[in-house]
């Protein structure tokens, strides 16, 4: 498995392409089809990912085996690595990809002298919360984000110190 940095427009197209089935399948039961569409058209769009990389210092990586099986988006902050996105295709879940991805993310943090990874996760995303706990994350607080379009994200802030 490799973690290939997203650099070109074509790479971003690949991220956008694998985001859609993951989001439709995983999040429709959690937040509803309409909000999923809104998230895909905004937060997971080519335009937004491009802006995050070019203007906000985000790094994206495709998780690849024979083909792309997931992706990661993160931002190096002053005191922590913020893990904005980690998505593994449903057929590849539960087989250790997430743990390997987290090892890679921690290695990136270490390179920047950081020892903390933070993320936010939907409060009803029970499977992923369970996986994060297994990976050593602890819930820090409840957070709520207004993401426009009349939608809010009711999340937990979770952190891993290592
Ligand atoms: C969350 C996610 C990235 C984890 O990736 P994954 O490849 O399934 O994770 P792994 O198979 O490496 O599992 C990591 C650990 O969590 C555990 N785990 C995974 N799913 C679990 C579940 N539903 N319940 C309990 N433990 C779980 C595994 O047993 C493993 O622990 P171990 O290494 O001690 O055995 C992946 O499931 C995913 O993409 N989910 C859907 C999208 C999503 O919600 N992303 C997060 C957005 S905030």
Short mmCIF file of N, CA and C and ligand atoms in Angstrom, two decimals:
data_model
loop_
_atom_site.label_atom_id
_atom_site.label_comp_id
_atom_site.label_asym_id
_atom_site.label_seq_id
_atom_site.Cartn_x
_atom_site.Cartn_y
_atom_site.Cartn_z
N UNK A 1 0.84 -1.20 0.00
CA UNK A 1 0.00 0.00 0.00
C UNK A 1 0.88 1.25 0.00
N UNK A 2 0.49 2.24 -0.78
CA UNK A 2 1.27 3.49 -0.78
C UNK A 2 0.35 4.68 -0.47
N UNK A 3 0.97 5.70 0.09
CA UNK A 3 0.27 6.97 0.33
C UNK A 3 0.88 7.96 -0.65
N UNK A 4 0.13 8.29 -1.69
CA UNK A 4 0.68 9.12 -2.77
C UNK A 4 0.14 10.54 -2.65
N UNK A 5 1.05 11.49 -2.52
CA UNK A 5 0.59 12.87 -2.33
C UNK A 5 -0.19 13.35 -3.55
N UNK A 6 -1.25 14.06 -3.27
CA UNK A 6 -2.11 14.63 -4.32
C UNK A 6 -1.49 15.94 -4.77
N UNK A 7 -1.08 15.98 -6.03
CA UNK A 7 -0.35 17.15 -6.53
C UNK A 7 -1.06 17.77 -7.73
N UNK A 8 -1.41 16.93 -8.68
CA UNK A 8 -1.92 17.44 -9.95
C UNK A 8 -3.45 17.52 -9.94
N UNK A 9 -3.98 18.20 -10.95
CA UNK A 9 -5.44 18.26 -11.12
C UNK A 9 -6.02 16.86 -11.27
N UNK A 10 -5.27 16.01 -11.96
CA UNK A 10 -5.74 14.63 -12.19
C UNK A 10 -5.83 13.87 -10.85
N UNK A 11 -4.85 14.12 -9.98
CA UNK A 11 -4.89 13.49 -8.65
C UNK A 11 -6.14 13.95 -7.89
N UNK A 12 -6.43 15.25 -7.97
CA UNK A 12 -7.60 15.78 -7.25
C UNK A 12 -8.87 15.15 -7.84
N UNK A 13 -8.90 14.99 -9.15
CA UNK A 13 -10.06 14.33 -9.79
C UNK A 13 -10.27 12.93 -9.21
N UNK A 14 -9.15 12.25 -8.94
CA UNK A 14 -9.26 10.89 -8.38
C UNK A 14 -9.86 10.92 -6.98
N UNK A 15 -9.42 11.91 -6.19
CA UNK A 15 -9.97 12.05 -4.84
C UNK A 15 -11.48 12.27 -4.92
N UNK A 16 -11.86 13.22 -5.77
CA UNK A 16 -13.29 13.56 -5.92
C UNK A 16 -14.09 12.33 -6.37
N UNK A 17 -13.46 11.55 -7.25
CA UNK A 17 -14.15 10.37 -7.79
C UNK A 17 -14.39 9.31 -6.71
N UNK A 18 -13.40 9.06 -5.86
CA UNK A 18 -13.63 8.02 -4.85
C UNK A 18 -14.42 8.55 -3.65
N UNK A 19 -14.43 9.88 -3.48
CA UNK A 19 -15.20 10.44 -2.36
C UNK A 19 -16.70 10.16 -2.53
N UNK A 20 -17.19 10.26 -3.75
CA UNK A 20 -18.64 10.17 -3.98
C UNK A 20 -19.26 8.84 -3.49
N UNK A 21 -18.75 7.68 -3.94
CA UNK A 21 -19.38 6.43 -3.45
C UNK A 21 -19.21 6.24 -1.95
N UNK A 22 -18.07 6.65 -1.41
CA UNK A 22 -17.86 6.50 0.04
C UNK A 22 -18.90 7.33 0.79
N UNK A 23 -19.06 8.58 0.35
CA UNK A 23 -20.00 9.46 1.05
C UNK A 23 -21.45 9.00 0.91
N UNK A 24 -21.83 8.61 -0.30
CA UNK A 24 -23.22 8.19 -0.50
C UNK A 24 -23.54 6.99 0.38
N UNK A 25 -22.64 6.03 0.38
CA UNK A 25 -22.89 4.77 1.11
C UNK A 25 -22.83 4.99 2.62
N UNK A 26 -21.79 5.71 3.07
CA UNK A 26 -21.55 5.78 4.52
C UNK A 26 -22.38 6.86 5.22
N UNK A 27 -22.52 8.02 4.56
CA UNK A 27 -23.12 9.14 5.28
C UNK A 27 -24.61 9.35 5.03
N UNK A 28 -25.16 8.76 3.97
CA UNK A 28 -26.59 8.97 3.74
C UNK A 28 -27.43 8.54 4.94
N UNK A 29 -27.14 7.36 5.56
CA UNK A 29 -27.93 6.99 6.74
C UNK A 29 -27.66 7.89 7.95
N UNK A 30 -26.54 8.58 7.97
CA UNK A 30 -26.17 9.38 9.15
C UNK A 30 -26.70 10.81 9.04
N UNK A 31 -26.51 11.45 7.87
CA UNK A 31 -26.89 12.86 7.76
C UNK A 31 -27.94 13.11 6.68
N UNK A 32 -28.31 12.07 5.93
CA UNK A 32 -29.31 12.23 4.88
C UNK A 32 -28.69 12.57 3.54
N UNK A 33 -29.39 12.15 2.48
CA UNK A 33 -28.85 12.28 1.12
C UNK A 33 -28.62 13.73 0.71
N UNK A 34 -29.51 14.63 1.18
CA UNK A 34 -29.38 16.04 0.76
C UNK A 34 -28.10 16.66 1.29
N UNK A 35 -27.84 16.41 2.59
CA UNK A 35 -26.62 16.99 3.17
C UNK A 35 -25.37 16.35 2.57
N UNK A 36 -25.46 15.06 2.24
CA UNK A 36 -24.33 14.39 1.59
C UNK A 36 -24.01 15.10 0.28
N UNK A 37 -25.04 15.39 -0.49
CA UNK A 37 -24.84 16.07 -1.77
C UNK A 37 -24.20 17.44 -1.54
N UNK A 38 -24.70 18.15 -0.52
CA UNK A 38 -24.14 19.47 -0.19
C UNK A 38 -22.66 19.36 0.17
N UNK A 39 -22.32 18.35 0.98
CA UNK A 39 -20.92 18.17 1.39
C UNK A 39 -20.05 17.85 0.17
N UNK A 40 -20.55 16.99 -0.72
CA UNK A 40 -19.77 16.62 -1.90
C UNK A 40 -19.57 17.82 -2.82
N UNK A 41 -20.61 18.63 -2.94
CA UNK A 41 -20.51 19.78 -3.85
C UNK A 41 -19.66 20.91 -3.26
N UNK A 42 -19.49 20.90 -1.94
CA UNK A 42 -18.74 21.98 -1.32
C UNK A 42 -17.41 21.48 -0.73
N UNK A 43 -17.47 20.83 0.44
CA UNK A 43 -16.23 20.46 1.13
C UNK A 43 -15.38 19.46 0.36
N UNK A 44 -16.01 18.56 -0.39
CA UNK A 44 -15.24 17.53 -1.10
C UNK A 44 -15.16 17.79 -2.60
N UNK A 45 -15.37 19.04 -2.98
CA UNK A 45 -15.33 19.37 -4.41
C UNK A 45 -13.89 19.62 -4.85
N UNK A 46 -13.69 19.56 -6.15
CA UNK A 46 -12.36 19.85 -6.71
C UNK A 46 -11.91 21.26 -6.31
N UNK A 47 -12.86 22.21 -6.40
CA UNK A 47 -12.53 23.60 -6.10
C UNK A 47 -12.03 23.74 -4.66
N UNK A 48 -12.76 23.12 -3.72
CA UNK A 48 -12.39 23.28 -2.31
C UNK A 48 -11.05 22.59 -2.01
N UNK A 49 -10.87 21.39 -2.55
CA UNK A 49 -9.62 20.66 -2.28
C UNK A 49 -8.44 21.44 -2.87
N UNK A 50 -8.64 21.96 -4.06
CA UNK A 50 -7.59 22.75 -4.70
C UNK A 50 -7.22 23.97 -3.86
N UNK A 51 -8.25 24.65 -3.35
CA UNK A 51 -8.01 25.84 -2.51
C UNK A 51 -7.30 25.46 -1.22
N UNK A 52 -7.73 24.36 -0.61
CA UNK A 52 -7.10 23.94 0.65
C UNK A 52 -5.61 23.67 0.44
N UNK A 53 -5.29 23.01 -0.68
CA UNK A 53 -3.88 22.68 -0.94
C UNK A 53 -3.10 23.96 -1.27
N UNK A 54 -3.67 24.79 -2.14
CA UNK A 54 -2.93 25.96 -2.63
C UNK A 54 -2.84 27.08 -1.59
N UNK A 55 -3.91 27.25 -0.81
CA UNK A 55 -3.97 28.46 0.04
C UNK A 55 -3.94 28.18 1.54
N UNK A 56 -4.23 26.94 1.95
CA UNK A 56 -4.33 26.71 3.39
C UNK A 56 -3.32 25.69 3.90
N UNK A 57 -2.41 25.30 3.03
CA UNK A 57 -1.34 24.39 3.46
C UNK A 57 -1.80 22.96 3.71
N UNK A 58 -2.95 22.59 3.17
CA UNK A 58 -3.40 21.20 3.36
C UNK A 58 -2.56 20.26 2.50
N UNK A 59 -2.42 19.05 3.01
CA UNK A 59 -1.80 17.97 2.24
C UNK A 59 -2.85 16.88 2.06
N UNK A 60 -2.97 16.40 0.84
CA UNK A 60 -3.86 15.27 0.57
C UNK A 60 -3.03 14.10 0.07
N UNK A 61 -3.48 12.89 0.41
CA UNK A 61 -2.82 11.68 -0.07
C UNK A 61 -3.88 10.69 -0.53
N UNK A 62 -3.61 10.06 -1.66
CA UNK A 62 -4.43 8.93 -2.08
C UNK A 62 -3.84 7.67 -1.45
N UNK A 63 -4.71 6.82 -0.93
CA UNK A 63 -4.26 5.53 -0.42
C UNK A 63 -4.45 4.54 -1.57
N UNK A 64 -3.33 3.97 -2.02
CA UNK A 64 -3.42 3.15 -3.23
C UNK A 64 -2.90 1.73 -2.99
N UNK A 65 -3.66 0.78 -3.54
CA UNK A 65 -3.11 -0.57 -3.70
C UNK A 65 -3.00 -0.73 -5.22
N UNK A 66 -3.70 -1.68 -5.83
CA UNK A 66 -3.69 -1.71 -7.30
C UNK A 66 -4.37 -0.44 -7.83
N UNK A 67 -5.36 0.03 -7.05
CA UNK A 67 -6.04 1.29 -7.40
C UNK A 67 -6.30 2.07 -6.11
N UNK A 68 -6.89 3.25 -6.26
CA UNK A 68 -7.14 4.07 -5.06
C UNK A 68 -8.21 3.41 -4.19
N UNK A 69 -7.90 3.25 -2.89
CA UNK A 69 -8.88 2.65 -1.97
C UNK A 69 -9.27 3.63 -0.86
N UNK A 70 -8.74 4.84 -0.93
CA UNK A 70 -9.11 5.81 0.08
C UNK A 70 -8.29 7.08 -0.07
N UNK A 71 -8.55 8.01 0.83
CA UNK A 71 -7.75 9.24 0.81
C UNK A 71 -7.71 9.89 2.17
N UNK A 72 -6.70 10.76 2.31
CA UNK A 72 -6.44 11.45 3.57
C UNK A 72 -6.28 12.94 3.24
N UNK A 73 -6.80 13.81 4.08
CA UNK A 73 -6.54 15.24 3.96
C UNK A 73 -6.13 15.76 5.33
N UNK A 74 -5.08 16.54 5.41
CA UNK A 74 -4.62 17.00 6.73
C UNK A 74 -4.00 18.38 6.63
N UNK A 75 -3.89 19.00 7.81
CA UNK A 75 -3.26 20.32 7.89
C UNK A 75 -2.30 20.32 9.08
N UNK A 76 -1.08 20.73 8.80
CA UNK A 76 -0.10 20.87 9.89
C UNK A 76 -0.38 22.18 10.60
N UNK A 77 -0.68 22.10 11.89
CA UNK A 77 -0.94 23.32 12.67
C UNK A 77 0.19 23.51 13.68
N UNK A 78 0.12 24.63 14.40
CA UNK A 78 1.23 24.95 15.30
C UNK A 78 1.48 23.85 16.33
N UNK A 79 0.37 23.34 16.93
CA UNK A 79 0.55 22.40 18.04
C UNK A 79 0.13 20.98 17.71
N UNK A 80 -0.44 20.79 16.53
CA UNK A 80 -0.94 19.46 16.22
C UNK A 80 -1.08 19.27 14.72
N UNK A 81 -1.21 18.03 14.34
CA UNK A 81 -1.61 17.71 12.97
C UNK A 81 -3.12 17.55 13.00
N UNK A 82 -3.84 18.34 12.21
CA UNK A 82 -5.30 18.22 12.14
C UNK A 82 -5.65 17.29 10.99
N UNK A 83 -6.28 16.19 11.33
CA UNK A 83 -6.68 15.21 10.31
C UNK A 83 -8.08 15.58 9.84
N UNK A 84 -8.13 16.24 8.71
CA UNK A 84 -9.41 16.76 8.20
C UNK A 84 -10.24 15.67 7.57
N UNK A 85 -9.57 14.74 6.89
CA UNK A 85 -10.32 13.70 6.17
C UNK A 85 -9.54 12.39 6.17
N UNK A 86 -10.25 11.32 6.49
CA UNK A 86 -9.68 9.98 6.28
C UNK A 86 -10.84 9.08 5.87
N UNK A 87 -10.77 8.60 4.68
CA UNK A 87 -11.86 7.80 4.12
C UNK A 87 -11.30 6.59 3.41
N UNK A 88 -11.79 5.43 3.82
CA UNK A 88 -11.39 4.17 3.20
C UNK A 88 -12.63 3.59 2.52
N UNK A 89 -12.48 3.13 1.28
CA UNK A 89 -13.62 2.55 0.55
C UNK A 89 -14.20 1.37 1.34
N UNK A 90 -15.51 1.19 1.26
CA UNK A 90 -16.16 0.20 2.14
C UNK A 90 -15.57 -1.20 1.99
N UNK A 91 -15.23 -1.60 0.77
CA UNK A 91 -14.71 -2.96 0.55
C UNK A 91 -13.34 -3.17 1.21
N UNK A 92 -12.65 -2.08 1.52
CA UNK A 92 -11.29 -2.20 2.07
C UNK A 92 -11.26 -1.94 3.59
N UNK A 93 -12.43 -1.66 4.18
CA UNK A 93 -12.44 -1.33 5.61
C UNK A 93 -12.24 -2.56 6.50
N UNK A 94 -11.80 -2.30 7.72
CA UNK A 94 -11.70 -3.39 8.70
C UNK A 94 -10.57 -4.37 8.41
N UNK A 95 -9.63 -3.95 7.58
CA UNK A 95 -8.52 -4.85 7.21
C UNK A 95 -7.16 -4.22 7.52
N UNK A 96 -7.16 -3.20 8.35
CA UNK A 96 -5.89 -2.63 8.77
C UNK A 96 -5.42 -1.40 7.98
N UNK A 97 -6.21 -0.97 6.98
CA UNK A 97 -5.79 0.19 6.18
C UNK A 97 -5.76 1.45 7.07
N UNK A 98 -6.81 1.61 7.87
CA UNK A 98 -6.89 2.80 8.73
C UNK A 98 -5.73 2.85 9.71
N UNK A 99 -5.36 1.70 10.27
CA UNK A 99 -4.23 1.69 11.22
C UNK A 99 -2.92 2.07 10.50
N UNK A 100 -2.70 1.51 9.32
CA UNK A 100 -1.49 1.86 8.57
C UNK A 100 -1.50 3.35 8.20
N UNK A 101 -2.68 3.84 7.82
CA UNK A 101 -2.80 5.26 7.49
C UNK A 101 -2.46 6.12 8.72
N UNK A 102 -2.94 5.68 9.89
CA UNK A 102 -2.66 6.47 11.10
C UNK A 102 -1.17 6.44 11.44
N UNK A 103 -0.52 5.30 11.21
CA UNK A 103 0.93 5.23 11.42
C UNK A 103 1.64 6.23 10.50
N UNK A 104 1.16 6.30 9.26
CA UNK A 104 1.76 7.23 8.30
C UNK A 104 1.53 8.68 8.75
N UNK A 105 0.32 8.95 9.20
CA UNK A 105 -0.04 10.31 9.65
C UNK A 105 0.83 10.70 10.86
N UNK A 106 1.02 9.75 11.78
CA UNK A 106 1.87 10.04 12.94
C UNK A 106 3.32 10.30 12.50
N UNK A 107 3.76 9.57 11.48
CA UNK A 107 5.14 9.79 11.01
C UNK A 107 5.27 11.20 10.40
N UNK A 108 4.22 11.66 9.73
CA UNK A 108 4.24 13.03 9.18
C UNK A 108 4.28 14.04 10.32
N UNK A 109 3.49 13.77 11.37
CA UNK A 109 3.47 14.68 12.52
C UNK A 109 4.86 14.74 13.16
N UNK A 110 5.45 13.57 13.37
CA UNK A 110 6.78 13.50 13.98
C UNK A 110 7.80 14.32 13.20
N UNK A 111 7.71 14.24 11.87
CA UNK A 111 8.66 15.01 11.03
C UNK A 111 8.56 16.51 11.31
N UNK A 112 7.39 16.93 11.79
CA UNK A 112 7.18 18.36 12.10
C UNK A 112 7.28 18.60 13.60
N UNK A 113 7.86 17.66 14.33
CA UNK A 113 8.03 17.77 15.79
C UNK A 113 6.70 17.89 16.51
N UNK A 114 5.67 17.29 15.98
CA UNK A 114 4.35 17.31 16.62
C UNK A 114 4.06 15.94 17.21
N UNK A 115 3.37 15.93 18.32
CA UNK A 115 3.05 14.66 18.97
C UNK A 115 1.55 14.53 19.21
N UNK A 116 0.77 15.28 18.42
CA UNK A 116 -0.69 15.23 18.62
C UNK A 116 -1.40 15.24 17.27
N UNK A 117 -2.42 14.38 17.15
CA UNK A 117 -3.30 14.39 15.98
C UNK A 117 -4.71 14.70 16.50
N UNK A 118 -5.38 15.66 15.84
CA UNK A 118 -6.76 15.95 16.22
C UNK A 118 -7.66 15.75 15.01
N UNK A 119 -8.94 15.51 15.29
CA UNK A 119 -9.93 15.35 14.21
C UNK A 119 -11.31 15.64 14.78
N UNK A 120 -12.25 15.85 13.87
CA UNK A 120 -13.64 15.94 14.30
C UNK A 120 -14.42 14.87 13.56
N UNK A 121 -15.39 14.30 14.26
CA UNK A 121 -16.15 13.18 13.69
C UNK A 121 -17.62 13.34 14.08
N UNK A 122 -18.50 13.07 13.14
CA UNK A 122 -19.93 13.17 13.41
C UNK A 122 -20.31 12.31 14.63
N UNK A 123 -21.10 12.88 15.53
CA UNK A 123 -21.44 12.18 16.77
C UNK A 123 -22.17 10.87 16.53
N UNK A 124 -22.83 10.75 15.36
CA UNK A 124 -23.56 9.50 15.05
C UNK A 124 -22.76 8.54 14.18
N UNK A 125 -21.52 8.86 13.92
CA UNK A 125 -20.66 8.00 13.09
C UNK A 125 -20.00 6.95 13.99
N UNK A 126 -20.85 6.05 14.52
CA UNK A 126 -20.42 5.16 15.61
C UNK A 126 -19.26 4.24 15.22
N UNK A 127 -19.30 3.69 14.01
CA UNK A 127 -18.22 2.76 13.60
C UNK A 127 -16.87 3.46 13.58
N UNK A 128 -16.86 4.66 13.03
CA UNK A 128 -15.58 5.37 12.92
C UNK A 128 -15.10 5.83 14.30
N UNK A 129 -16.05 6.24 15.16
CA UNK A 129 -15.66 6.63 16.53
C UNK A 129 -15.03 5.42 17.24
N UNK A 130 -15.64 4.24 17.05
CA UNK A 130 -15.09 3.02 17.67
C UNK A 130 -13.69 2.74 17.14
N UNK A 131 -13.50 2.91 15.81
CA UNK A 131 -12.17 2.68 15.22
C UNK A 131 -11.17 3.69 15.78
N UNK A 132 -11.58 4.96 15.89
CA UNK A 132 -10.66 5.98 16.42
C UNK A 132 -10.26 5.65 17.87
N UNK A 133 -11.24 5.19 18.66
CA UNK A 133 -10.90 4.83 20.05
C UNK A 133 -9.87 3.70 20.06
N UNK A 134 -10.10 2.71 19.19
CA UNK A 134 -9.14 1.58 19.08
C UNK A 134 -7.75 2.08 18.69
N UNK A 135 -7.72 3.15 17.89
CA UNK A 135 -6.44 3.69 17.43
C UNK A 135 -5.82 4.65 18.46
N UNK A 136 -6.48 4.81 19.60
CA UNK A 136 -5.90 5.58 20.70
C UNK A 136 -6.45 6.98 20.88
N UNK A 137 -7.44 7.38 20.09
CA UNK A 137 -8.02 8.72 20.23
C UNK A 137 -8.98 8.77 21.43
N UNK A 138 -9.05 9.94 22.04
CA UNK A 138 -10.02 10.16 23.12
C UNK A 138 -10.89 11.36 22.77
N UNK A 139 -12.13 11.30 23.20
CA UNK A 139 -13.04 12.42 22.96
C UNK A 139 -12.65 13.58 23.88
N UNK A 140 -12.53 14.77 23.30
CA UNK A 140 -12.15 15.95 24.08
C UNK A 140 -13.37 16.82 24.37
N UNK A 141 -14.22 17.04 23.35
CA UNK A 141 -15.38 17.92 23.55
C UNK A 141 -16.40 17.73 22.43
N UNK A 142 -17.57 18.29 22.64
CA UNK A 142 -18.58 18.37 21.59
C UNK A 142 -18.31 19.66 20.82
N UNK A 143 -18.41 19.59 19.51
CA UNK A 143 -18.25 20.80 18.70
C UNK A 143 -19.37 20.85 17.67
N UNK A 144 -19.72 22.07 17.26
CA UNK A 144 -20.79 22.23 16.27
C UNK A 144 -20.33 23.27 15.25
N UNK A 145 -20.39 22.92 13.98
CA UNK A 145 -19.94 23.82 12.91
C UNK A 145 -21.11 24.16 12.00
N UNK A 146 -21.24 25.45 11.72
CA UNK A 146 -22.20 25.88 10.70
C UNK A 146 -21.48 25.79 9.36
N UNK A 147 -21.96 24.92 8.49
CA UNK A 147 -21.26 24.72 7.21
C UNK A 147 -22.00 25.38 6.05
N UNK A 148 -22.95 26.25 6.37
CA UNK A 148 -23.69 26.95 5.32
C UNK A 148 -24.81 26.08 4.77
N UNK A 149 -25.60 26.66 3.89
CA UNK A 149 -26.69 25.92 3.26
C UNK A 149 -27.75 25.47 4.26
N UNK A 150 -27.74 26.04 5.46
CA UNK A 150 -28.70 25.65 6.49
C UNK A 150 -28.29 24.39 7.24
N UNK A 151 -27.05 23.93 7.04
CA UNK A 151 -26.59 22.70 7.69
C UNK A 151 -25.60 23.00 8.81
N UNK A 152 -25.66 22.15 9.83
CA UNK A 152 -24.63 22.20 10.87
C UNK A 152 -24.02 20.81 11.00
N UNK A 153 -22.81 20.75 11.48
CA UNK A 153 -22.18 19.46 11.76
C UNK A 153 -22.04 19.35 13.28
N UNK A 154 -22.75 18.36 13.84
CA UNK A 154 -22.62 18.08 15.27
C UNK A 154 -21.58 17.00 15.44
N UNK A 155 -20.40 17.42 15.88
CA UNK A 155 -19.24 16.52 15.90
C UNK A 155 -18.68 16.36 17.30
N UNK A 156 -17.79 15.39 17.43
CA UNK A 156 -16.90 15.30 18.58
C UNK A 156 -15.51 15.73 18.11
N UNK A 157 -14.82 16.47 18.96
CA UNK A 157 -13.40 16.70 18.75
C UNK A 157 -12.67 15.56 19.46
N UNK A 158 -11.83 14.85 18.72
CA UNK A 158 -11.05 13.75 19.32
C UNK A 158 -9.56 14.02 19.11
N UNK A 159 -8.76 13.56 20.06
CA UNK A 159 -7.31 13.77 19.95
C UNK A 159 -6.55 12.51 20.30
N UNK A 160 -5.41 12.39 19.66
CA UNK A 160 -4.48 11.30 19.96
C UNK A 160 -3.14 11.93 20.30
N UNK A 161 -2.63 11.65 21.49
CA UNK A 161 -1.28 12.12 21.84
C UNK A 161 -0.38 10.91 21.82
N UNK A 162 0.79 11.05 21.26
CA UNK A 162 1.66 9.88 21.16
C UNK A 162 3.11 10.29 21.40
C1 LIG B 1 -12.70 5.08 10.04
C2 LIG B 1 -11.90 4.37 8.96
C3 LIG B 1 -11.00 5.36 8.27
C4 LIG B 1 -11.02 3.28 9.61
O1 LIG B 1 -10.32 2.61 8.60
P1 LIG B 1 -10.27 1.01 8.54
O2 LIG B 1 -9.37 0.61 7.44
O3 LIG B 1 -11.64 0.46 8.53
O4 LIG B 1 -9.55 0.72 9.95
P2 LIG B 1 -8.72 -0.57 10.42
O5 LIG B 1 -9.23 -1.80 9.77
O6 LIG B 1 -7.27 -0.28 10.28
O7 LIG B 1 -9.08 -0.59 11.96
C5 LIG B 1 -8.41 0.23 12.90
C6 LIG B 1 -8.71 -0.31 14.30
O8 LIG B 1 -10.08 0.02 14.60
C7 LIG B 1 -10.81 -1.18 14.85
N1 LIG B 1 -12.13 -1.01 14.23
C8 LIG B 1 -12.39 -0.73 12.94
N2 LIG B 1 -13.71 -0.62 12.75
C9 LIG B 1 -14.27 -0.83 13.97
C10 LIG B 1 -15.62 -0.85 14.44
N3 LIG B 1 -16.65 -0.63 13.62
N4 LIG B 1 -15.84 -1.10 15.75
C11 LIG B 1 -14.80 -1.34 16.60
N5 LIG B 1 -13.50 -1.33 16.22
C12 LIG B 1 -13.25 -1.08 14.92
C13 LIG B 1 -10.02 -2.30 14.22
O9 LIG B 1 -10.26 -3.54 14.86
C14 LIG B 1 -8.61 -1.81 14.39
O10 LIG B 1 -8.11 -2.07 15.66
P3 LIG B 1 -6.88 -3.15 15.85
O11 LIG B 1 -5.82 -2.71 14.85
O12 LIG B 1 -6.48 -2.94 17.28
O13 LIG B 1 -7.47 -4.47 15.53
C15 LIG B 1 -12.82 3.67 7.93
O14 LIG B 1 -13.60 2.72 8.58
C16 LIG B 1 -13.71 4.61 7.12
O15 LIG B 1 -13.28 5.18 6.12
N6 LIG B 1 -14.99 4.75 7.53
C17 LIG B 1 -15.99 5.45 6.73
C18 LIG B 1 -15.69 6.90 6.50
C19 LIG B 1 -15.51 7.67 7.78
O16 LIG B 1 -16.37 7.70 8.62
N7 LIG B 1 -14.34 8.29 7.91
C20 LIG B 1 -14.03 9.06 9.07
C21 LIG B 1 -14.54 10.44 8.94
S1 LIG B 1 -14.29 11.40 10.42
#
